[in-house]
Amino acid sequence: MTALTLETDVLQNFIDGKWVDVENTTAVTNPANGERIVQVPLSNRYHVEEAVKAAKKAQKNWALVPAPQRAEVLYRVGMIMKDKKERLSRLLTMENGKVLEEARGEVQEGIDMAFYMAGEGRRLFGQTTPAELKDKFAMSQRCPVGVVGIITPWNFPIAIATWKSFPAIVAGNAVIWKPATETPIMAYELAKIFEEAGLPNGVINVVFGKGSEVGDSMVQNEDIRVISFTGSNDTGRNIASDCGKQLKKVSLEMGGKNAVIVMDDADLDLAVEGILWSAFGTSGQRCTACSRVIVHHKVKKILEERLLAAMDHLTIGNGLEEGIKVGPIINEAGLNKIKKYIEVGKQEGATLLAGGSEWESNNQGYYFTPTLFTDAKPDMRIAQEEIFGPVVSLIEVSSFEEAIEVNNQVTYGLSSSIFTRDINRVFKAQRDLDTGIVYVNAGTTGAEIHLPFGGTKGTGNGHRDSGVQALDVFTEWKAIYVDYSGKLQRAQIDTEE
């Protein structure tokens, strides 16, 4: 493994284009081996207020910069990320634990998002429409909201940050960003890239710290007019409640309890590949991870056998090592949560076929074996609640209609998948599956940045990250009427000749 070094042992906040020391810090450790990587600031309300002051000042000028020129900064950001892709990928694996192949994919997602959103600088389309009166012009246009706050999770520390910050910036906003305390290095590196790309001071501000201090301060600050949050449902509900009292726009992307449906006519080898990638990639620590397999009774037994055989070849270890397929869990709390759900599954009567235990390692990291339950029932907790680990449960059904019903019997609605060769089932499934994302003959992961990302029901509140739809979070619509008749004309009244 190539040795990685940071420029500093203690990270700093990035406020108004300056690197700012914070007195209180906490250690960031590598989940693969427990080694300390760096100290991250534990900022407070004062630091948020300073960042907001800088953002308010910068945003007024930034909004006046023509959108195509704002986009040029994102093009430069994308090129710098491309040049630094390998370094960023290795740093990501070091702080997050995901295997290097996946880390490279995540960084590439950020690069793609930079180029895609830069293109929006020459679009940001509004509408022109006929007015109902003579000599009158009518149109609508997108306008920046002002200062926006983004709160990002540890499991995709750079991709999700780009989903939120890039559309906000190209639309003319200034950003306050609170990254996850577990994975601050990607935020530090991305802030340096923005600095190198020539983004004006104050347009992006990074404030490290705990959600209970920095996150709450952002939500309560009246000058931050949008909060875009990805994380747990409990935290998201609290944010929505607080924002609602302030009439503040809030975008939430939260949990998932995603299922792969395997019908009796499915390509089972392909289904096994899709399940393994969806369930055990990123050690199951994805909001889109497959944690349920809804399988037709005719192929249940053979699918179990093929899954078990394939799981035997999954290698566990430090994600920086070649050939590793399953990396560590993010921390001890995450590990303990998974262990709790294993016991829940056993007590509920599900049959444990594989895994179900901590993986012993000489690295002192947080590892859990890929786990397969079978004979799970749709109402079991392991089939209803988000585990956020490498645990998948098989649920047997007798028909296509039952499979759709079971898929939709959860409080979440992020991603779903079906493996079938029947085109009629395909079109019915994409219509009837109650999720924001549907895959056919693929797993539950693999979203592309030019399509909207988000879910229904308990997964979110109707907004979307990624795609052109992300601009809706960070813009307001303004309707404009120009009357050049030279006289007062009253809409809906002066309509008769």
Short mmCIF file of C-alpha atoms in Angstrom, two decimals:
data_model
loop_
_atom_site.label_atom_id
_atom_site.label_comp_id
_atom_site.label_asym_id
_atom_site.label_seq_id
_atom_site.Cartn_x
_atom_site.Cartn_y
_atom_site.Cartn_z
CA MET A 1 0.00 0.00 0.00
CA THR A 2 1.23 3.47 -0.88
CA ALA A 3 1.83 5.64 2.18
CA LEU A 4 -0.49 8.62 2.46
CA THR A 5 0.31 11.86 4.19
CA LEU A 6 -1.71 14.95 5.00
CA GLU A 7 -0.31 18.47 5.07
CA THR A 8 -1.39 18.86 8.68
CA ASP A 9 -2.09 16.85 11.82
CA VAL A 10 -4.96 19.15 12.79
CA LEU A 11 -7.64 20.21 10.33
CA GLN A 12 -8.99 23.76 10.25
CA ASN A 13 -12.30 25.31 9.33
CA PHE A 14 -12.44 27.10 5.99
CA ILE A 15 -14.26 30.41 6.43
CA ASP A 16 -14.20 33.40 4.08
CA GLY A 17 -11.29 31.91 2.14
CA LYS A 18 -9.15 31.53 5.28
CA TRP A 19 -8.08 28.49 7.24
CA VAL A 20 -9.22 29.02 10.81
CA ASP A 21 -7.94 27.21 13.91
CA VAL A 22 -10.41 25.80 16.42
CA GLU A 23 -9.32 25.17 19.98
CA ASN A 24 -11.24 21.96 20.64
CA THR A 25 -10.61 18.92 18.44
CA THR A 26 -11.22 15.19 18.40
CA ALA A 27 -9.38 12.31 16.77
CA VAL A 28 -10.35 10.76 13.44
CA THR A 29 -9.37 7.10 13.22
CA ASN A 30 -8.99 4.66 10.36
CA PRO A 31 -11.81 2.08 10.74
CA ALA A 32 -9.62 -0.57 9.15
CA ASN A 33 -6.99 -0.53 11.91
CA GLY A 34 -7.98 1.96 14.61
CA GLU A 35 -5.00 4.23 13.95
CA ARG A 36 -5.38 7.96 14.45
CA ILE A 37 -5.29 9.86 11.16
CA VAL A 38 -5.86 13.47 12.07
CA GLN A 39 -7.57 15.79 14.57
CA VAL A 40 -10.82 17.43 13.45
CA PRO A 41 -12.23 20.66 14.92
CA LEU A 42 -15.22 20.66 17.24
CA SER A 43 -16.64 24.00 16.25
CA ASN A 44 -19.45 25.87 17.98
CA ARG A 45 -22.18 28.42 17.27
CA TYR A 46 -19.65 31.25 16.99
CA HIS A 47 -17.90 29.56 14.06
CA VAL A 48 -21.23 29.01 12.28
CA GLU A 49 -22.12 32.68 12.74
CA GLU A 50 -18.76 33.77 11.33
CA ALA A 51 -19.27 31.49 8.33
CA VAL A 52 -22.76 32.90 7.75
CA LYS A 53 -21.45 36.48 7.85
CA ALA A 54 -18.86 35.60 5.22
CA ALA A 55 -21.40 33.74 3.09
CA LYS A 56 -23.95 36.57 3.16
CA LYS A 57 -21.35 39.07 2.02
CA ALA A 58 -19.95 36.81 -0.71
CA GLN A 59 -23.31 35.67 -2.04
CA LYS A 60 -24.44 39.13 -3.09
CA ASN A 61 -21.51 39.47 -5.48
CA TRP A 62 -21.50 35.82 -6.54
CA ALA A 63 -25.14 36.03 -7.64
CA LEU A 64 -24.21 38.90 -9.98
CA VAL A 65 -21.55 36.83 -11.73
CA PRO A 66 -23.08 35.46 -14.97
CA ALA A 67 -23.98 31.80 -14.53
CA PRO A 68 -21.68 30.63 -17.37
CA GLN A 69 -18.79 32.27 -15.54
CA ARG A 70 -19.81 30.64 -12.25
CA ALA A 71 -19.80 27.36 -14.14
CA GLU A 72 -16.19 27.86 -15.21
CA VAL A 73 -15.16 27.42 -11.57
CA LEU A 74 -16.89 24.04 -11.48
CA TYR A 75 -15.14 22.99 -14.68
CA ARG A 76 -11.83 23.80 -13.00
CA VAL A 77 -12.90 21.93 -9.87
CA GLY A 78 -13.69 18.88 -11.99
CA MET A 79 -10.32 18.99 -13.74
CA ILE A 80 -8.43 19.31 -10.44
CA MET A 81 -10.40 16.40 -8.96
CA LYS A 82 -9.57 14.37 -12.05
CA ASP A 83 -5.87 15.10 -11.64
CA LYS A 84 -6.01 14.16 -7.94
CA LYS A 85 -8.38 11.22 -8.28
CA GLU A 86 -6.02 8.54 -6.99
CA ARG A 87 -4.91 10.56 -3.98
CA LEU A 88 -8.49 11.47 -3.11
CA SER A 89 -9.57 7.84 -3.49
CA ARG A 90 -6.89 6.54 -1.15
CA LEU A 91 -7.60 9.21 1.44
CA LEU A 92 -11.29 8.35 1.21
CA THR A 93 -10.59 4.69 1.86
CA MET A 94 -8.30 5.59 4.75
CA GLU A 95 -10.94 7.62 6.59
CA ASN A 96 -14.09 5.76 5.53
CA GLY A 97 -12.94 2.16 5.04
CA LYS A 98 -14.65 1.35 1.73
CA VAL A 99 -12.51 -0.64 -0.68
CA LEU A 100 -10.34 1.32 -3.07
CA GLU A 101 -12.31 0.31 -6.17
CA GLU A 102 -15.45 1.80 -4.65
CA ALA A 103 -13.60 4.90 -3.45
CA ARG A 104 -12.41 5.55 -6.99
CA GLY A 105 -15.99 5.23 -8.17
CA GLU A 106 -17.17 7.73 -5.58
CA VAL A 107 -14.54 10.29 -6.54
CA GLN A 108 -15.44 9.79 -10.20
CA GLU A 109 -19.04 10.55 -9.28
CA GLY A 110 -17.90 13.88 -7.89
CA ILE A 111 -15.93 14.59 -11.07
CA ASP A 112 -18.96 13.75 -13.20
CA MET A 113 -21.14 16.00 -11.06
CA ALA A 114 -18.73 18.91 -11.50
CA PHE A 115 -18.89 18.70 -15.29
CA TYR A 116 -22.64 18.06 -15.34
CA MET A 117 -23.52 20.99 -13.09
CA ALA A 118 -21.05 23.23 -14.89
CA GLY A 119 -23.13 22.59 -18.00
CA GLU A 120 -26.17 23.92 -16.15
CA GLY A 121 -24.44 27.29 -16.03
CA ARG A 122 -25.41 27.70 -19.69
CA ARG A 123 -28.91 26.42 -19.12
CA LEU A 124 -30.61 27.17 -15.78
CA PHE A 125 -33.67 27.28 -17.97
CA GLY A 126 -36.69 29.37 -17.13
CA GLN A 127 -39.81 29.60 -19.27
CA THR A 128 -41.42 32.08 -21.60
CA THR A 129 -45.14 31.83 -22.12
CA PRO A 130 -47.83 33.81 -23.93
CA ALA A 131 -49.53 36.46 -21.86
CA GLU A 132 -53.31 36.67 -21.99
CA LEU A 133 -53.24 40.39 -22.79
CA LYS A 134 -51.93 42.26 -25.85
CA ASP A 135 -48.53 43.86 -25.74
CA LYS A 136 -47.48 41.97 -22.65
CA PHE A 137 -44.55 39.59 -22.12
CA ALA A 138 -44.46 36.81 -19.47
CA MET A 139 -41.61 34.64 -18.28
CA SER A 140 -40.19 32.82 -15.26
CA GLN A 141 -36.60 32.41 -14.11
CA ARG A 142 -34.62 30.62 -11.45
CA CYS A 143 -33.10 32.81 -8.73
CA PRO A 144 -30.63 31.85 -5.99
CA VAL A 145 -32.01 31.43 -2.49
CA GLY A 146 -29.03 33.10 -0.78
CA VAL A 147 -27.09 31.29 1.94
CA VAL A 148 -27.67 27.52 2.08
CA GLY A 149 -26.56 24.88 4.55
CA ILE A 150 -25.57 21.35 3.62
CA ILE A 151 -25.09 18.53 6.13
CA THR A 152 -23.46 15.41 4.69
CA PRO A 153 -22.91 11.85 5.99
CA TRP A 154 -19.80 9.76 6.44
CA ASN A 155 -20.68 6.92 4.04
CA PHE A 156 -20.26 8.98 0.84
CA PRO A 157 -18.21 11.92 2.09
CA ILE A 158 -17.34 13.46 -1.27
CA ALA A 159 -20.05 12.30 -3.69
CA ILE A 160 -23.00 13.54 -1.66
CA ALA A 161 -21.18 16.79 -0.93
CA THR A 162 -20.86 17.42 -4.67
CA TRP A 163 -24.53 16.53 -5.24
CA LYS A 164 -25.45 19.39 -2.93
CA SER A 165 -22.71 22.02 -3.17
CA PHE A 166 -22.25 22.08 -6.96
CA PRO A 167 -25.87 22.89 -7.89
CA ALA A 168 -26.04 25.40 -5.04
CA ILE A 169 -22.92 27.19 -6.25
CA VAL A 170 -23.73 27.26 -9.97
CA ALA A 171 -27.17 28.67 -9.09
CA GLY A 172 -25.54 31.64 -7.36
CA ASN A 173 -25.77 30.68 -3.69
CA ALA A 174 -23.14 30.66 -0.95
CA VAL A 175 -22.70 27.47 1.06
CA ILE A 176 -22.12 26.53 4.70
CA TRP A 177 -21.05 22.88 4.80
CA LYS A 178 -20.97 20.64 7.86
CA PRO A 179 -19.32 17.33 6.93
CA ALA A 180 -19.52 14.22 9.11
CA THR A 181 -17.00 14.25 11.95
CA GLU A 182 -16.00 10.65 11.11
CA THR A 183 -14.86 11.58 7.58
CA PRO A 184 -13.62 15.18 7.46
CA ILE A 185 -10.64 14.69 5.15
CA MET A 186 -12.70 14.74 1.96
CA ALA A 187 -14.20 18.08 3.02
CA TYR A 188 -10.74 19.46 3.74
CA GLU A 189 -9.46 18.28 0.37
CA LEU A 190 -12.49 19.58 -1.55
CA ALA A 191 -12.24 22.98 0.13
CA LYS A 192 -8.60 23.16 -1.01
CA ILE A 193 -9.72 22.28 -4.55
CA PHE A 194 -12.32 25.06 -4.51
CA GLU A 195 -9.58 27.41 -3.32
CA GLU A 196 -7.24 26.30 -6.11
CA ALA A 197 -10.04 26.63 -8.69
CA GLY A 198 -10.50 30.29 -7.80
CA LEU A 199 -13.90 30.23 -6.11
CA PRO A 200 -14.32 33.67 -4.47
CA ASN A 201 -13.81 33.87 -0.72
CA GLY A 202 -16.89 33.10 1.30
CA VAL A 203 -18.85 31.28 -1.41
CA ILE A 204 -18.05 27.98 0.30
CA ASN A 205 -17.38 27.68 4.01
CA VAL A 206 -16.57 24.42 5.80
CA VAL A 207 -17.36 24.20 9.51
CA PHE A 208 -16.37 20.95 11.20
CA GLY A 209 -18.08 19.71 14.32
CA LYS A 210 -20.87 17.69 15.87
CA GLY A 211 -24.42 17.78 14.61
CA SER A 212 -25.69 18.70 18.05
CA GLU A 213 -23.59 21.88 17.96
CA VAL A 214 -22.76 22.88 14.38
CA GLY A 215 -25.76 21.24 12.72
CA ASP A 216 -28.24 22.68 15.20
CA SER A 217 -26.68 26.13 14.88
CA MET A 218 -27.07 25.97 11.12
CA VAL A 219 -30.70 24.89 11.33
CA GLN A 220 -31.53 27.65 13.81
CA ASN A 221 -29.70 30.43 11.95
CA GLU A 222 -32.29 32.63 10.25
CA ASP A 223 -29.89 33.74 7.52
CA ILE A 224 -29.48 30.17 6.23
CA ARG A 225 -32.57 29.78 4.04
CA VAL A 226 -32.12 26.17 2.91
CA ILE A 227 -30.95 23.07 4.73
CA SER A 228 -30.05 20.05 2.58
CA PHE A 229 -29.49 17.01 4.78
CA THR A 230 -28.54 13.38 4.22
CA GLY A 231 -28.56 11.11 7.25
CA SER A 232 -30.78 9.30 9.73
CA ASN A 233 -34.54 9.54 9.86
CA ASP A 234 -34.64 10.69 13.46
CA THR A 235 -32.29 13.59 12.78
CA GLY A 236 -34.06 14.43 9.53
CA ARG A 237 -37.45 14.64 11.23
CA ASN A 238 -36.05 16.97 13.87
CA ILE A 239 -34.49 19.19 11.20
CA ALA A 240 -37.75 19.28 9.24
CA SER A 241 -39.66 20.27 12.35
CA ASP A 242 -37.27 23.10 13.22
CA CYS A 243 -37.13 24.34 9.64
CA GLY A 244 -40.90 24.24 9.36
CA LYS A 245 -41.28 26.64 12.27
CA GLN A 246 -39.02 29.10 10.39
CA LEU A 247 -40.65 28.51 6.99
CA LYS A 248 -37.19 27.43 5.87
CA LYS A 249 -36.86 25.14 2.86
CA VAL A 250 -35.45 21.72 3.76
CA SER A 251 -34.37 18.81 1.58
CA LEU A 252 -34.07 15.41 3.26
CA GLU A 253 -32.53 12.18 1.97
CA MET A 254 -32.65 9.55 4.66
CA GLY A 255 -32.89 5.81 5.06
CA GLY A 256 -33.80 2.85 2.92
CA LYS A 257 -34.90 -0.76 3.27
CA ASN A 258 -34.26 -1.79 -0.28
CA ALA A 259 -35.23 -5.08 -1.87
CA VAL A 260 -34.16 -7.17 -4.82
CA ILE A 261 -37.03 -9.20 -6.28
CA VAL A 262 -35.96 -12.47 -7.92
CA MET A 263 -38.69 -14.05 -10.05
CA ASP A 264 -38.87 -17.68 -11.17
CA ASP A 265 -37.70 -16.77 -14.68
CA ALA A 266 -34.70 -14.70 -13.53
CA ASP A 267 -31.11 -15.16 -14.66
CA LEU A 268 -29.99 -16.46 -11.26
CA ASP A 269 -26.27 -16.00 -11.82
CA LEU A 270 -26.87 -12.37 -12.71
CA ALA A 271 -29.18 -11.98 -9.71
CA VAL A 272 -26.48 -13.34 -7.38
CA GLU A 273 -23.99 -10.81 -8.73
CA GLY A 274 -26.47 -8.00 -8.26
CA ILE A 275 -27.36 -9.06 -4.72
CA LEU A 276 -23.73 -9.43 -3.62
CA TRP A 277 -22.77 -6.01 -4.98
CA SER A 278 -25.85 -4.32 -3.53
CA ALA A 279 -25.80 -6.03 -0.13
CA PHE A 280 -22.09 -6.21 0.68
CA GLY A 281 -20.52 -3.36 -1.27
CA THR A 282 -19.47 -0.57 1.11
CA SER A 283 -20.05 -3.27 3.76
CA GLY A 284 -23.77 -2.62 3.42
CA GLN A 285 -23.35 0.95 4.65
CA ARG A 286 -25.34 2.57 1.87
CA CYS A 287 -28.82 4.03 1.94
CA THR A 288 -29.39 2.08 -1.29
CA ALA A 289 -27.97 -1.21 0.03
CA CYS A 290 -30.01 -4.34 -0.59
CA SER A 291 -31.09 -5.73 2.77
CA ARG A 292 -34.05 -7.82 1.54
CA VAL A 293 -34.26 -10.40 -1.23
CA ILE A 294 -37.84 -11.21 -2.17
CA VAL A 295 -37.57 -14.52 -3.98
CA HIS A 296 -40.12 -16.69 -5.79
CA HIS A 297 -40.57 -20.03 -4.01
CA LYS A 298 -39.69 -22.01 -7.15
CA VAL A 299 -36.10 -20.69 -7.15
CA LYS A 300 -35.55 -19.97 -3.44
CA LYS A 301 -33.47 -23.05 -2.69
CA ILE A 302 -31.16 -22.75 -5.67
CA LEU A 303 -30.72 -19.02 -5.07
CA GLU A 304 -29.70 -19.73 -1.47
CA GLU A 305 -27.14 -22.26 -2.63
CA ARG A 306 -25.64 -19.94 -5.22
CA LEU A 307 -25.53 -17.00 -2.81
CA LEU A 308 -23.73 -19.07 -0.18
CA ALA A 309 -21.21 -20.30 -2.73
CA ALA A 310 -20.54 -16.77 -3.96
CA MET A 311 -20.26 -15.37 -0.43
CA ASP A 312 -17.45 -17.81 0.29
CA HIS A 313 -15.29 -15.83 -2.13
CA LEU A 314 -15.83 -12.43 -0.49
CA THR A 315 -12.56 -11.28 1.01
CA ILE A 316 -12.62 -9.05 4.11
CA GLY A 317 -9.94 -6.59 5.16
CA ASN A 318 -8.35 -3.18 4.76
CA GLY A 319 -9.83 -1.53 1.68
CA LEU A 320 -6.42 -0.28 0.57
CA GLU A 321 -5.24 -3.85 0.02
CA GLU A 322 -5.64 -5.39 -3.42
CA GLY A 323 -8.37 -7.98 -3.80
CA ILE A 324 -10.41 -6.96 -0.77
CA LYS A 325 -14.17 -6.91 -1.43
CA VAL A 326 -15.59 -6.05 1.99
CA GLY A 327 -14.04 -3.35 4.14
CA PRO A 328 -14.64 -2.37 7.76
CA ILE A 329 -17.67 -0.92 9.50
CA ILE A 330 -17.25 2.80 10.21
CA ASN A 331 -16.92 2.54 14.01
CA GLU A 332 -17.73 0.53 17.12
CA ALA A 333 -21.24 1.96 17.40
CA GLY A 334 -22.04 0.79 13.89
CA LEU A 335 -20.63 -2.64 14.67
CA ASN A 336 -22.70 -2.96 17.84
CA LYS A 337 -25.88 -1.99 15.99
CA ILE A 338 -25.32 -4.78 13.46
CA LYS A 339 -24.66 -7.31 16.21
CA LYS A 340 -27.89 -6.28 17.93
CA TYR A 341 -29.89 -6.94 14.75
CA ILE A 342 -28.33 -10.38 14.34
CA GLU A 343 -29.74 -11.35 17.71
CA VAL A 344 -33.09 -9.77 16.80
CA GLY A 345 -33.23 -11.85 13.63
CA LYS A 346 -32.52 -15.08 15.51
CA GLN A 347 -35.11 -14.31 18.17
CA GLU A 348 -37.72 -13.54 15.51
CA GLY A 349 -37.25 -16.97 13.97
CA ALA A 350 -35.24 -16.24 10.84
CA THR A 351 -32.66 -18.88 9.89
CA LEU A 352 -29.03 -17.73 9.86
CA LEU A 353 -27.30 -19.34 6.86
CA ALA A 354 -23.97 -17.49 6.87
CA GLY A 355 -22.00 -14.90 8.78
CA GLY A 356 -23.63 -13.23 11.74
CA SER A 357 -20.46 -12.50 13.68
CA GLU A 358 -17.64 -10.05 14.03
CA TRP A 359 -14.65 -10.84 11.82
CA GLU A 360 -11.50 -11.21 13.86
CA SER A 361 -8.64 -9.19 12.44
CA ASN A 362 -5.07 -8.49 13.42
CA ASN A 363 -5.64 -4.88 12.35
CA GLN A 364 -7.82 -3.90 15.33
CA GLY A 365 -10.45 -2.62 12.94
CA TYR A 366 -14.24 -2.91 12.93
CA TYR A 367 -15.18 -5.83 10.69
CA PHE A 368 -18.34 -7.90 10.30
CA THR A 369 -18.84 -11.00 8.22
CA PRO A 370 -21.26 -10.86 5.28
CA THR A 371 -24.48 -12.28 6.67
CA LEU A 372 -27.40 -14.14 5.08
CA PHE A 373 -30.73 -14.88 6.80
CA THR A 374 -33.46 -16.95 5.19
CA ASP A 375 -37.08 -17.74 6.06
CA ALA A 376 -37.59 -14.12 7.09
CA LYS A 377 -41.13 -12.79 7.25
CA PRO A 378 -42.10 -9.38 5.85
CA ASP A 379 -43.07 -8.01 9.27
CA MET A 380 -39.87 -9.04 11.07
CA ARG A 381 -37.73 -6.19 12.33
CA ILE A 382 -34.78 -7.39 10.21
CA ALA A 383 -37.09 -7.02 7.19
CA GLN A 384 -38.44 -3.62 8.23
CA GLU A 385 -35.67 -1.63 9.93
CA GLU A 386 -32.46 -0.24 8.44
CA ILE A 387 -29.45 -2.18 9.73
CA PHE A 388 -26.70 -0.38 7.80
CA GLY A 389 -24.37 -3.33 7.57
CA PRO A 390 -23.60 -6.42 5.45
CA VAL A 391 -26.82 -8.23 6.35
CA VAL A 392 -29.44 -9.47 3.87
CA SER A 393 -32.63 -11.46 4.51
CA LEU A 394 -34.47 -13.76 2.10
CA ILE A 395 -38.27 -13.56 2.03
CA GLU A 396 -40.19 -16.20 0.07
CA VAL A 397 -43.22 -15.27 -2.06
CA SER A 398 -45.49 -17.24 -4.37
CA SER A 399 -46.30 -14.67 -7.06
CA PHE A 400 -45.26 -11.46 -8.77
CA GLU A 401 -48.14 -9.61 -7.15
CA GLU A 402 -47.08 -10.75 -3.68
CA ALA A 403 -43.50 -9.68 -4.38
CA ILE A 404 -44.62 -6.15 -5.22
CA GLU A 405 -46.80 -6.04 -2.10
CA VAL A 406 -43.95 -7.19 0.17
CA ASN A 407 -41.56 -4.72 -1.41
CA ASN A 408 -43.91 -1.85 -0.61
CA GLN A 409 -44.65 -2.95 2.99
CA VAL A 410 -41.90 -0.85 4.55
CA THR A 411 -41.81 2.74 5.74
CA TYR A 412 -38.99 3.59 3.32
CA GLY A 413 -39.08 4.08 -0.44
CA LEU A 414 -35.62 4.66 -1.85
CA SER A 415 -34.57 1.87 -4.22
CA SER A 416 -35.89 -1.44 -5.54
CA SER A 417 -34.88 -4.01 -8.11
CA ILE A 418 -36.40 -6.88 -10.05
CA PHE A 419 -34.74 -9.72 -11.92
CA THR A 420 -37.01 -11.19 -14.60
CA ARG A 421 -37.08 -11.94 -18.32
CA ASP A 422 -40.79 -11.13 -18.63
CA ILE A 423 -41.25 -7.70 -20.26
CA ASN A 424 -44.81 -7.47 -18.96
CA ARG A 425 -43.59 -7.88 -15.41
CA VAL A 426 -40.88 -5.30 -16.04
CA PHE A 427 -43.34 -2.59 -16.99
CA LYS A 428 -45.76 -3.45 -14.20
CA ALA A 429 -42.92 -3.44 -11.68
CA GLN A 430 -41.55 -0.05 -12.68
CA ARG A 431 -45.09 1.30 -12.35
CA ASP A 432 -46.04 -0.37 -9.05
CA LEU A 433 -42.81 -0.41 -7.01
CA ASP A 434 -43.19 2.46 -4.52
CA THR A 435 -39.62 3.73 -4.59
CA GLY A 436 -37.85 6.71 -6.05
CA ILE A 437 -35.41 4.48 -7.94
CA VAL A 438 -36.17 1.21 -9.77
CA TYR A 439 -33.63 -1.11 -11.36
CA VAL A 440 -34.37 -3.93 -13.77
CA ASN A 441 -31.94 -6.87 -13.91
CA ALA A 442 -29.46 -4.97 -11.74
CA GLY A 443 -28.97 -4.48 -8.02
CA THR A 444 -30.32 -1.65 -5.88
CA THR A 445 -27.27 0.58 -6.30
CA GLY A 446 -25.69 2.38 -9.22
CA ALA A 447 -27.43 5.74 -9.57
CA GLU A 448 -26.06 8.08 -12.23
CA ILE A 449 -25.61 11.79 -11.55
CA HIS A 450 -27.81 13.11 -14.37
CA LEU A 451 -30.94 11.48 -12.95
CA PRO A 452 -32.73 12.55 -9.76
CA PHE A 453 -31.72 10.69 -6.59
CA GLY A 454 -34.15 10.29 -3.71
CA GLY A 455 -37.11 8.35 -2.48
CA THR A 456 -40.71 8.21 -1.37
CA LYS A 457 -42.40 7.78 2.01
CA GLY A 458 -39.97 7.77 4.97
CA THR A 459 -36.91 8.13 2.78
CA GLY A 460 -37.34 11.85 2.16
CA ASN A 461 -39.65 14.82 1.80
CA GLY A 462 -40.09 15.04 -1.94
CA HIS A 463 -36.86 16.77 -2.98
CA ARG A 464 -34.07 15.17 -4.99
CA ASP A 465 -30.30 15.26 -5.00
CA SER A 466 -28.48 15.00 -8.32
CA GLY A 467 -29.91 15.57 -11.77
CA VAL A 468 -31.33 18.89 -12.89
CA GLN A 469 -33.96 18.43 -10.16
CA ALA A 470 -31.29 19.28 -7.56
CA LEU A 471 -31.52 22.89 -8.73
CA ASP A 472 -35.07 23.06 -7.37
CA VAL A 473 -33.69 22.81 -3.83
CA PHE A 474 -31.35 25.75 -4.23
CA THR A 475 -33.43 28.13 -6.34
CA GLU A 476 -36.68 30.05 -6.14
CA TRP A 477 -38.94 30.65 -9.11
CA LYS A 478 -39.63 34.27 -10.03
CA ALA A 479 -42.50 35.19 -12.40
CA ILE A 480 -41.89 38.35 -14.46
CA TYR A 481 -44.47 40.35 -16.45
CA VAL A 482 -43.51 43.17 -18.83
CA ASP A 483 -46.42 45.29 -20.10
CA TYR A 484 -45.45 47.47 -23.08
CA SER A 485 -48.97 48.55 -24.01
CA GLY A 486 -48.59 51.96 -22.43
CA LYS A 487 -51.78 51.55 -20.43
CA LEU A 488 -53.03 49.70 -17.37
CA GLN A 489 -54.15 46.22 -18.30
CA ARG A 490 -55.81 44.00 -15.70
CA ALA A 491 -55.36 40.25 -16.05
CA GLN A 492 -58.55 38.18 -15.90
CA ILE A 493 -60.60 41.41 -16.15
CA ASP A 494 -59.65 43.32 -19.29
CA THR A 495 -59.97 40.31 -21.56
CA GLU A 496 -62.90 41.29 -23.75
CA GLU A 497 -62.41 43.14 -27.06
#
